[in-house]
Amino acid sequence: MTEKSSIKAIVVFDIDGVVRDVSGSYRRAIADTVEYFTTQAYRPTPLDIDQLKSEGVWNNDWEASQELIYRYFETQGQTREQLQLDYNAIVAFFQSRYRGPDPNNLTGYICNEPLLLQPSYLEQLTQAGIVWGFFSGATRTSANYVLEKRLGLQSPVLIAMEDAPGKPNPTGLFATVRLLENGIEQTSAIVYVGDTVADMYTIEKAQALDSSRTWIGVGVLPPHVQETSARSNAYGETLLAAGAVVVLSNVQELTPRQIQELVSSSA
């Protein structure tokens, strides 16, 4: 049996923290936004943001920014009702930092995101008969910027923020799989690669709703947690506790051989 015919798997990738490093873009924009709306009183650290995201429900960075603002003012004795934050204003400020002031001409932090995989890696998967696509909480504009403009992919399969409820709701993951399976026989194993607790919860919820398939969560350590081994280990343990079967330091470690081993051991 050839390698191509022996792997019956679909791989779906998250984008932020997996395909691109967003520590200097999305996360910087969160910190800028919180600092602005707390009138420079509080700027969350990367660890503050990770701790919030470890709760598993703050995948949307606009909502995460708002929540950190609320929590800061609560420590100052104010209630959420008193604050009456303007969510649209928070989104607009965030976008002005992340995308830049002109929504039609990206000039913000998005322009400086290091890539975490190369097109040649995706080509390896294709050559091994592995079908792949993307499910991300990023906006379609932001996701397509990295996938098409930066990586040069031609119309990749993508379910973005506008297309499905936010993670850990698995609706978007199911939609991605349906698009990838269009025209091929149904695949028994789905691998979802993500860097957050919400990503792993998404896989667990998918498994609960569709037990006819094998759902495999692969965790990836985002670059900002790899500065110390203690931080890497703690973050990795959090992903494993949330349901990851393995945690990698870079997505390209998920080779066709590794995928085959994961599928075989999970069957």
Short mmCIF file of C-alpha atoms in Angstrom, two decimals:
data_model
loop_
_atom_site.label_atom_id
_atom_site.label_comp_id
_atom_site.label_asym_id
_atom_site.label_seq_id
_atom_site.Cartn_x
_atom_site.Cartn_y
_atom_site.Cartn_z
CA MET A 1 0.00 0.00 0.00
CA THR A 2 1.39 3.40 -0.87
CA GLU A 3 1.75 6.18 1.67
CA LYS A 4 -0.74 8.26 -0.30
CA SER A 5 -3.52 5.73 -0.01
CA SER A 6 -2.77 4.72 3.60
CA ILE A 7 -3.48 8.10 5.23
CA LYS A 8 -7.17 8.83 5.44
CA ALA A 9 -7.11 12.12 7.30
CA ILE A 10 -8.17 15.70 7.00
CA VAL A 11 -6.06 18.33 8.74
CA VAL A 12 -7.65 21.65 9.67
CA PHE A 13 -5.40 24.46 10.89
CA ASP A 14 -6.15 27.38 13.14
CA ILE A 15 -4.27 30.45 11.85
CA ASP A 16 -3.28 32.74 14.71
CA GLY A 17 -0.38 31.28 16.70
CA VAL A 18 -0.19 28.34 14.27
CA VAL A 19 0.31 29.76 10.77
CA ARG A 20 1.47 33.20 11.89
CA ASP A 21 2.95 34.68 15.06
CA VAL A 22 0.43 37.19 16.43
CA SER A 23 2.24 38.13 19.64
CA GLY A 24 3.29 41.44 18.07
CA SER A 25 -0.01 42.05 16.28
CA TYR A 26 -3.30 40.74 17.68
CA ARG A 27 -1.96 40.51 21.21
CA ARG A 28 -0.26 43.87 20.97
CA ALA A 29 -3.54 45.32 19.72
CA ILE A 30 -5.36 43.80 22.73
CA ALA A 31 -2.85 45.45 25.09
CA ASP A 32 -3.11 48.80 23.25
CA THR A 33 -6.91 48.67 23.36
CA VAL A 34 -7.14 47.82 27.05
CA GLU A 35 -4.59 50.51 27.88
CA TYR A 36 -6.52 53.11 25.86
CA PHE A 37 -9.92 52.33 27.39
CA THR A 38 -8.51 52.26 30.93
CA THR A 39 -6.95 55.72 30.26
CA GLN A 40 -3.42 54.30 30.47
CA ALA A 41 -4.04 52.82 33.93
CA TYR A 42 -3.61 49.17 32.91
CA ARG A 43 -1.76 47.42 30.10
CA PRO A 44 -2.19 43.63 30.22
CA THR A 45 0.94 41.51 29.99
CA PRO A 46 1.19 38.53 27.62
CA LEU A 47 0.65 36.33 30.69
CA ASP A 48 -2.52 38.25 31.61
CA ILE A 49 -3.87 37.62 28.11
CA ASP A 50 -2.90 33.92 28.21
CA GLN A 51 -4.62 33.50 31.57
CA LEU A 52 -7.82 34.98 30.17
CA LYS A 53 -7.66 32.77 27.08
CA SER A 54 -7.00 29.69 29.22
CA GLU A 55 -10.63 30.02 30.34
CA GLY A 56 -11.49 28.67 26.88
CA VAL A 57 -14.17 31.17 25.84
CA TRP A 58 -12.24 34.29 24.80
CA ASN A 59 -11.18 33.34 21.29
CA ASN A 60 -12.55 36.64 19.88
CA ASP A 61 -9.88 39.26 20.59
CA TRP A 62 -12.38 42.14 20.53
CA GLU A 63 -14.40 40.43 23.25
CA ALA A 64 -11.20 39.55 25.12
CA SER A 65 -10.18 43.22 25.08
CA GLN A 66 -13.58 44.26 26.44
CA GLU A 67 -13.44 41.61 29.16
CA LEU A 68 -9.99 42.75 30.35
CA ILE A 69 -11.24 46.35 30.48
CA TYR A 70 -14.26 45.26 32.54
CA ARG A 71 -12.12 43.22 34.91
CA TYR A 72 -9.70 46.08 35.49
CA PHE A 73 -12.50 48.48 36.45
CA GLU A 74 -14.07 45.82 38.68
CA THR A 75 -10.82 45.76 40.67
CA GLN A 76 -11.35 49.51 41.09
CA GLY A 77 -14.79 48.95 42.58
CA GLN A 78 -16.90 49.74 39.51
CA THR A 79 -19.65 47.49 38.15
CA ARG A 80 -20.16 46.55 34.51
CA GLU A 81 -23.51 48.30 34.56
CA GLN A 82 -21.87 51.55 35.63
CA LEU A 83 -19.27 51.38 32.85
CA GLN A 84 -21.52 50.92 29.81
CA LEU A 85 -18.57 50.23 27.51
CA ASP A 86 -19.11 50.90 23.81
CA TYR A 87 -18.22 47.58 22.15
CA ASN A 88 -18.19 49.08 18.66
CA ALA A 89 -15.71 51.72 19.80
CA ILE A 90 -13.48 48.99 21.24
CA VAL A 91 -13.60 47.09 17.94
CA ALA A 92 -12.85 50.23 15.93
CA PHE A 93 -9.85 51.16 18.07
CA PHE A 94 -8.51 47.58 17.96
CA GLN A 95 -8.84 47.47 14.18
CA SER A 96 -7.08 50.84 13.81
CA ARG A 97 -4.05 49.27 15.48
CA TYR A 98 -4.22 45.80 13.94
CA ARG A 99 -5.19 46.69 10.37
CA GLY A 100 -4.22 50.36 10.36
CA PRO A 101 -6.36 53.50 9.99
CA ASP A 102 -7.45 52.72 6.41
CA PRO A 103 -9.52 49.48 6.28
CA ASN A 104 -8.89 49.15 2.54
CA ASN A 105 -5.11 49.44 2.80
CA LEU A 106 -3.56 47.25 5.49
CA THR A 107 -0.71 49.16 7.17
CA GLY A 108 -1.03 48.10 10.84
CA TYR A 109 0.51 45.38 12.97
CA ILE A 110 -0.82 42.71 10.56
CA CYS A 111 1.95 43.63 8.12
CA ASN A 112 4.70 42.44 10.46
CA GLU A 113 3.51 38.99 11.48
CA PRO A 114 6.23 36.30 11.17
CA LEU A 115 5.10 33.18 9.33
CA LEU A 116 5.26 29.88 11.24
CA LEU A 117 4.97 27.55 8.25
CA GLN A 118 6.09 27.54 4.63
CA PRO A 119 4.05 26.64 1.53
CA SER A 120 6.40 23.69 0.99
CA TYR A 121 5.08 22.13 4.22
CA LEU A 122 1.51 22.20 2.92
CA GLU A 123 2.74 20.74 -0.37
CA GLN A 124 4.22 17.80 1.57
CA LEU A 125 0.79 17.08 3.04
CA THR A 126 -0.82 17.23 -0.39
CA GLN A 127 1.76 14.83 -1.81
CA ALA A 128 0.99 12.40 1.01
CA GLY A 129 -2.71 12.49 0.10
CA ILE A 130 -3.68 14.57 3.15
CA VAL A 131 -6.42 17.13 2.54
CA TRP A 132 -6.04 20.39 4.51
CA GLY A 133 -7.83 23.67 5.16
CA PHE A 134 -8.28 26.43 7.74
CA PHE A 135 -10.78 27.31 10.45
CA SER A 136 -9.99 30.54 12.28
CA GLY A 137 -11.58 33.15 14.49
CA ALA A 138 -9.75 35.81 12.46
CA THR A 139 -11.75 37.96 10.05
CA ARG A 140 -11.78 36.78 6.44
CA THR A 141 -9.75 39.84 5.36
CA SER A 142 -7.06 39.15 7.93
CA ALA A 143 -6.99 35.39 7.28
CA ASN A 144 -6.84 35.79 3.50
CA TYR A 145 -4.06 38.34 3.85
CA VAL A 146 -1.76 35.73 5.38
CA LEU A 147 -2.98 32.73 3.36
CA GLU A 148 -3.17 34.27 -0.10
CA LYS A 149 -0.89 37.30 -0.05
CA ARG A 150 1.82 36.05 2.31
CA LEU A 151 1.77 32.28 1.64
CA GLY A 152 0.60 32.51 -1.97
CA LEU A 153 -2.17 29.91 -1.60
CA GLN A 154 -4.81 29.86 -4.32
CA SER A 155 -8.35 30.05 -2.87
CA PRO A 156 -7.65 27.86 0.18
CA VAL A 157 -10.56 26.30 2.04
CA LEU A 158 -11.27 28.73 4.88
CA ILE A 159 -14.00 29.23 7.45
CA ALA A 160 -13.39 32.60 9.15
CA MET A 161 -15.04 34.74 11.82
CA GLU A 162 -17.88 35.89 9.58
CA ASP A 163 -18.77 32.34 8.54
CA ALA A 164 -19.50 30.57 11.84
CA PRO A 165 -20.01 31.07 15.58
CA GLY A 166 -16.84 31.57 17.62
CA LYS A 167 -14.87 28.69 19.10
CA PRO A 168 -15.31 26.51 21.06
CA ASN A 169 -18.53 26.09 19.07
CA PRO A 170 -17.56 23.39 16.51
CA THR A 171 -19.94 24.55 13.75
CA GLY A 172 -17.10 26.17 11.80
CA LEU A 173 -14.95 23.05 12.10
CA PHE A 174 -17.77 20.91 10.72
CA ALA A 175 -18.24 23.40 7.87
CA THR A 176 -14.53 23.29 7.01
CA VAL A 177 -14.58 19.49 6.92
CA ARG A 178 -17.64 19.50 4.63
CA LEU A 179 -15.88 21.82 2.20
CA LEU A 180 -12.75 19.68 2.21
CA GLU A 181 -14.71 16.45 1.70
CA ASN A 182 -16.61 17.83 -1.27
CA GLY A 183 -16.04 15.28 -4.02
CA ILE A 184 -14.05 12.77 -1.98
CA GLU A 185 -15.12 9.85 0.15
CA GLN A 186 -15.85 10.61 3.79
CA THR A 187 -12.77 10.59 6.00
CA SER A 188 -12.81 8.89 9.37
CA ALA A 189 -10.10 10.99 11.05
CA ILE A 190 -10.04 14.77 11.49
CA VAL A 191 -7.01 16.52 12.96
CA TYR A 192 -7.47 20.08 14.24
CA VAL A 193 -4.30 22.05 14.99
CA GLY A 194 -4.58 24.99 17.36
CA ASP A 195 -2.73 26.97 20.02
CA THR A 196 -5.45 27.73 22.58
CA VAL A 197 -7.71 26.00 25.07
CA ALA A 198 -10.70 27.09 22.96
CA ASP A 199 -9.24 25.17 19.99
CA MET A 200 -8.97 21.97 22.05
CA TYR A 201 -12.48 22.44 23.48
CA THR A 202 -13.72 22.78 19.89
CA ILE A 203 -12.38 19.30 19.07
CA GLU A 204 -13.93 17.82 22.20
CA LYS A 205 -17.32 19.32 21.34
CA ALA A 206 -17.02 18.02 17.76
CA GLN A 207 -16.33 14.52 19.11
CA ALA A 208 -19.37 14.74 21.37
CA LEU A 209 -21.61 15.71 18.45
CA ASP A 210 -20.16 13.30 15.85
CA SER A 211 -18.74 10.16 17.40
CA SER A 212 -18.74 8.36 14.05
CA ARG A 213 -15.33 9.88 13.33
CA THR A 214 -12.05 10.22 15.16
CA TRP A 215 -11.34 13.83 16.20
CA ILE A 216 -7.73 14.56 17.13
CA GLY A 217 -6.62 17.79 18.78
CA VAL A 218 -3.00 18.81 18.17
CA GLY A 219 -1.66 21.66 20.25
CA VAL A 220 1.02 24.07 19.06
CA LEU A 221 2.98 26.35 21.40
CA PRO A 222 2.69 29.94 20.15
CA PRO A 223 6.08 31.68 19.95
CA HIS A 224 5.47 34.09 22.82
CA VAL A 225 5.29 31.27 25.39
CA GLN A 226 8.56 29.69 24.23
CA GLU A 227 10.84 32.32 25.76
CA THR A 228 11.37 30.15 28.87
CA SER A 229 11.05 26.39 29.33
CA ALA A 230 8.89 26.90 32.43
CA ARG A 231 6.40 28.96 30.45
CA SER A 232 6.45 26.49 27.54
CA ASN A 233 5.86 23.55 29.86
CA ALA A 234 3.02 25.25 31.72
CA TYR A 235 1.30 26.28 28.50
CA GLY A 236 1.75 22.80 27.03
CA GLU A 237 0.24 21.20 30.14
CA THR A 238 -2.75 23.54 29.81
CA LEU A 239 -3.32 22.41 26.20
CA LEU A 240 -2.97 18.74 27.15
CA ALA A 241 -5.43 19.18 30.01
CA ALA A 242 -7.86 20.78 27.54
CA GLY A 243 -7.74 17.73 25.25
CA ALA A 244 -4.66 17.92 23.02
CA VAL A 245 -3.18 14.48 22.27
CA VAL A 246 0.22 16.01 21.58
CA VAL A 247 1.78 19.47 21.83
CA LEU A 248 4.35 20.64 19.26
CA SER A 249 6.66 23.66 19.29
CA ASN A 250 6.00 24.35 15.59
CA VAL A 251 3.21 23.25 13.25
CA GLN A 252 5.67 21.86 10.69
CA GLU A 253 6.56 19.10 13.18
CA LEU A 254 3.18 17.63 12.24
CA THR A 255 4.60 15.62 9.34
CA PRO A 256 2.65 13.11 7.24
CA ARG A 257 4.32 10.35 9.26
CA GLN A 258 3.29 11.97 12.54
CA ILE A 259 -0.27 12.38 11.27
CA GLN A 260 -0.37 8.71 10.28
CA GLU A 261 0.85 7.67 13.74
CA LEU A 262 -1.75 9.86 15.47
CA VAL A 263 -4.56 8.48 13.33
CA SER A 264 -3.41 4.88 13.83
CA SER A 265 -3.11 5.24 17.60
CA SER A 266 -6.47 7.00 17.90
CA ALA A 267 -8.43 4.58 15.75
#
